[in-house]
Coordinates of C-alpha atoms in Angstrom, one line a residue:
X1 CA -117.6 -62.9 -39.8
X2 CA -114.2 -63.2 -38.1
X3 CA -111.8 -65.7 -37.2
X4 CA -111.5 -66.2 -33.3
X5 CA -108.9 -64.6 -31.5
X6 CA -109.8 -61.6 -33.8
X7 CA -113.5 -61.7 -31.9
X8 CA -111.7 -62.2 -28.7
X9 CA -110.1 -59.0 -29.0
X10 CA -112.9 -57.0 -30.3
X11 CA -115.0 -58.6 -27.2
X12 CA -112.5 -57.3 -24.8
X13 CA -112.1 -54.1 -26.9
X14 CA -115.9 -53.5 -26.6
X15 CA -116.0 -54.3 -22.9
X16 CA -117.8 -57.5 -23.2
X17 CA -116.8 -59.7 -20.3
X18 CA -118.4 -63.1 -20.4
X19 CA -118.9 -65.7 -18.1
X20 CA -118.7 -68.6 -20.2
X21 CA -116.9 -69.1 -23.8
X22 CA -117.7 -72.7 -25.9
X23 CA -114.4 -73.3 -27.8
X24 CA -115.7 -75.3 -31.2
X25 CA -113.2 -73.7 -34.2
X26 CA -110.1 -75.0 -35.9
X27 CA -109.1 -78.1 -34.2
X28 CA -105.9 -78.4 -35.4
X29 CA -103.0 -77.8 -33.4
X30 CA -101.3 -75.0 -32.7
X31 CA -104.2 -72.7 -33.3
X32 CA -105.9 -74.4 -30.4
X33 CA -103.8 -74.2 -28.3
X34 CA -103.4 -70.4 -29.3
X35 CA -107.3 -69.6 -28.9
X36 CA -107.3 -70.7 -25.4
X37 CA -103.9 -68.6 -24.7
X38 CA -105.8 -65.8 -26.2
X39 CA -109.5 -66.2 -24.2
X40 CA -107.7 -66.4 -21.0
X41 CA -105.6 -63.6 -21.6
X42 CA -108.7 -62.0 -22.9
X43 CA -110.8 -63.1 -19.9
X44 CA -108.6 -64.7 -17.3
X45 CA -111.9 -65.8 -15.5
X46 CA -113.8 -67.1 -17.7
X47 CA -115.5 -70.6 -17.7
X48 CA -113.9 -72.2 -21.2
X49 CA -115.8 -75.3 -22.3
X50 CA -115.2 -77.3 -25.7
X51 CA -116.3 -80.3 -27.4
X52 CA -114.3 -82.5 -30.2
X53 CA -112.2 -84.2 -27.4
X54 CA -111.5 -87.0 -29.5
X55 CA -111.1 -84.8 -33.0
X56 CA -107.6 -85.8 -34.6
X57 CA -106.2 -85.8 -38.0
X58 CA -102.7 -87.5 -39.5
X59 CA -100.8 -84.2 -39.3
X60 CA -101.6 -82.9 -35.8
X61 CA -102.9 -86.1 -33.9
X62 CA -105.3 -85.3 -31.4
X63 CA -105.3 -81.6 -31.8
X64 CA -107.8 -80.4 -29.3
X65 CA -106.7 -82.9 -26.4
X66 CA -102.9 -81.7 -26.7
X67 CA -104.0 -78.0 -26.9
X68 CA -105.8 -78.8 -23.7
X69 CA -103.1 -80.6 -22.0
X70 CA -100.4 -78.1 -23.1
X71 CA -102.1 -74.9 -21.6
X72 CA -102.9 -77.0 -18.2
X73 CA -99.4 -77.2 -17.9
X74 CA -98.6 -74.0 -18.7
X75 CA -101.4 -72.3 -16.3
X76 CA -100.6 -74.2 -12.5
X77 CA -104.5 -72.9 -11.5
X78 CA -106.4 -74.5 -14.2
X79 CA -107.7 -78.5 -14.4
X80 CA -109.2 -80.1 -17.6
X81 CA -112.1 -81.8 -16.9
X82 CA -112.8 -84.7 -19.8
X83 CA -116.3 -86.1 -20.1
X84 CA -116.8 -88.2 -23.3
X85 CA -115.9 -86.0 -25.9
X86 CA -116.6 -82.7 -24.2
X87 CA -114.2 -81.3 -21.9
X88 CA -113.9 -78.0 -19.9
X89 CA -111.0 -75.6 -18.2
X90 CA -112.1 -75.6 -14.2
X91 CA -110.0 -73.9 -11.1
X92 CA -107.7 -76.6 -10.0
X93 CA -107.4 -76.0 -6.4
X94 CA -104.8 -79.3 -6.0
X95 CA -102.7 -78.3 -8.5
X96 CA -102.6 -75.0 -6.7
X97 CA -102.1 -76.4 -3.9
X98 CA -99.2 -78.2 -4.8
X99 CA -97.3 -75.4 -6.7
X100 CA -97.9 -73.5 -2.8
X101 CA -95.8 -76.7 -1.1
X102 CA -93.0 -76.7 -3.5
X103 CA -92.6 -73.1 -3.3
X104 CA -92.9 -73.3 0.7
X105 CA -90.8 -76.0 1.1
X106 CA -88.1 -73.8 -1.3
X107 CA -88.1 -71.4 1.8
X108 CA -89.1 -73.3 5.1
X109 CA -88.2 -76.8 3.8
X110 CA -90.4 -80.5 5.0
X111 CA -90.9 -78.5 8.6
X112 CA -94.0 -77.0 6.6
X113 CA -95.6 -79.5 4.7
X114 CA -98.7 -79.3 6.8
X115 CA -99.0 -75.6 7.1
X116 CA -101.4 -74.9 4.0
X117 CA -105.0 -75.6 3.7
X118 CA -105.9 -78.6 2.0
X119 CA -107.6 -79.0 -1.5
X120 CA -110.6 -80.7 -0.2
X121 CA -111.1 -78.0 2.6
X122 CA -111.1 -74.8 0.3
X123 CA -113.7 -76.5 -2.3
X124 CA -115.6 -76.9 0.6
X125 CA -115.2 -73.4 1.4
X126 CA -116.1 -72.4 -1.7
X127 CA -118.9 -74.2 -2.0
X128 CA -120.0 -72.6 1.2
X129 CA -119.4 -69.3 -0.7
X130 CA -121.1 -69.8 -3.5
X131 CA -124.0 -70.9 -1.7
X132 CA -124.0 -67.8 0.7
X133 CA -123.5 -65.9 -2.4
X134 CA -120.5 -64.6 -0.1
X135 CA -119.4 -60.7 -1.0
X136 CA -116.8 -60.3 1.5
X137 CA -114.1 -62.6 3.1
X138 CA -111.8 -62.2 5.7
X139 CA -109.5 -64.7 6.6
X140 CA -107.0 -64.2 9.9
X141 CA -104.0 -65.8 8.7
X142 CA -102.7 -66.2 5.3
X143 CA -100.9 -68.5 2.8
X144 CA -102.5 -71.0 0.4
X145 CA -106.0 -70.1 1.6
X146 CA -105.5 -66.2 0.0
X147 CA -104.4 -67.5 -3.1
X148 CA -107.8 -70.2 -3.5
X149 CA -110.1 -67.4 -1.8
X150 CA -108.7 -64.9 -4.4
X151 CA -108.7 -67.3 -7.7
X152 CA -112.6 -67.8 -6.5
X153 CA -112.8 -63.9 -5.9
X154 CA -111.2 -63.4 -9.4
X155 CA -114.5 -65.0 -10.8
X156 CA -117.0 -63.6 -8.7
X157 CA -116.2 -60.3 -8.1
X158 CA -115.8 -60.9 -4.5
X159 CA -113.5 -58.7 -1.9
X160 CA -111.0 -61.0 0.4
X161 CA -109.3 -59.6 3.4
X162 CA -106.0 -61.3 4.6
X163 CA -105.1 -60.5 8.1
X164 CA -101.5 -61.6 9.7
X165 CA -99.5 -60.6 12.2
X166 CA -96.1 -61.2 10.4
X167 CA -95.5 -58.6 7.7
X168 CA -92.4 -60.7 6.3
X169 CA -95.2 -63.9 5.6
X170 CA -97.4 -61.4 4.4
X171 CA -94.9 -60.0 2.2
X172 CA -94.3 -63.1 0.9
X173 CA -97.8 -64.4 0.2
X174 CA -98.2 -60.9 -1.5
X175 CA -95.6 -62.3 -3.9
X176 CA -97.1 -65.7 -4.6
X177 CA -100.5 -63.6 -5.5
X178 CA -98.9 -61.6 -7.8
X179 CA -96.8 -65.1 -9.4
X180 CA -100.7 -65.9 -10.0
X181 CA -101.5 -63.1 -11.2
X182 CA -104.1 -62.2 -8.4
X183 CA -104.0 -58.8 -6.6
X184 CA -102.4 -59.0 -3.7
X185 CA -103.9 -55.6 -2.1
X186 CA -106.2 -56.2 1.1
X187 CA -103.1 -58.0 2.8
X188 CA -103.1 -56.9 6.3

C-alpha cells in the first residue's frame, strides 16, 4: 500500500516502464494535478487515461477537470481528450504545431507561415507508421515534421533521421527538439 506518486517513483526506480497508466486517486485539486506532473516526469510517454471528469467538491470545484486543463497548458505536446466522464492525455500535434509557427515566425516573421507541415498531414503520417509498424524514418528536410516524427518516436521506440542541407536550420531545429525535450541527435 502506497500513495501514488510514491509508486510512481518506485516503478521508475524498478525499471518498470509502462505503456498505459489509469489515473483514479485523490481527486481533489492540487494533488491531481501533481500525479500527472509526476507520471509524466516518471514516464514522459506514457498513455495517461482517467475517469471522474465531472468529480467536484465545494472546496476544489471540479478538481480533476482543472488538474487536466492546467497540465495541458503547461505541456504544449499534450491534448485532453473528454468523453463523458472519462478523459485521456493524447499527443497534440496542432498545438504543436502551433507553438512551431510562433516560434518561426519569432525568427523568419509571416514570410513562413506555410513552411511547416500541417496537423492533419503528420497524423496521417503517423497513422501510416503505426500501421507499417515503421522502425526507421528518414525525412530530407526538417522543421515541424522532426519534432511530430520524434514525439511519435518517443512512444515507440522508433529511430528518425533528419537530413538538411543548411546546418544553421538544422541547428536551429536541434534547439526546438531539445525545448521539447526530444533528442535532437540524428540531425544531419
Amino acid at each position: 500500500q502506497m500513495d501514488s506518486i510514491t509508486a510512481i517513483k518506485h516503478l521508475a526506480a524498478s525499471g518498470v516502464v509502462p505503456d498505459i497508466i489509469y489515473l483514479d486517486t485523490s481527486h481533489l485539486y492540487p494533488e491531481t494535478l501533481n500525479e500527472i506532473r509526476a507520471i509524466k516526469a516518471a514516464f514522459p510517454t506514457v498513455q495517461l487515461v482517467g475517469d471522474d471528469w465531472e468529480w467536484g467538491n465545494k472546496k476544489h470545484g471540479q478538481a480533476v477537470e482543472r488538474s487536466c486543463r492546467e497540465y495541458v497548458a503547461e505541456a504544449p505536446s499534450w491534448a485532453l481528450e473528454v468523453e463523458g466522464n472519462g478523459w485521456a492525455l493524447v499527443e497534440s500535434y496542432d498545438q504543436l504545431a502551433a507553438w512551431y509557427k510562433a516560434k518561426i515566425n519569432e525568427r523568419f516573421g509571416d514570410a513562413a507561415k506555410d513552411w511547416a507541415i500541417t496537423p492533419m498531414q503528420g497524423r496521417a503520417m503517423i497513422r501510416e507508421f503505426n500501421d507499417r509498424k515503421a522502425r526507421v524514418i528518414v525525412e530530407l528536410g526538417s522543421g515541424l515534421s522532426s519534432l511530430m516524427f520524434r514525439h511519435w518516436a518517443a512512444r515507440t521506440g522508433a529511430l528518425v533521421y533528419s537530413v538538411d542541407a543548411d546546418q544553421d536550420w538544422l541547428n536551429w531545429v536541434g534547439g526546438l527538439l531539445r525545448e521539447q525535450g526530444l533528442p535532437d541527435a540524428n540531425i544531419h
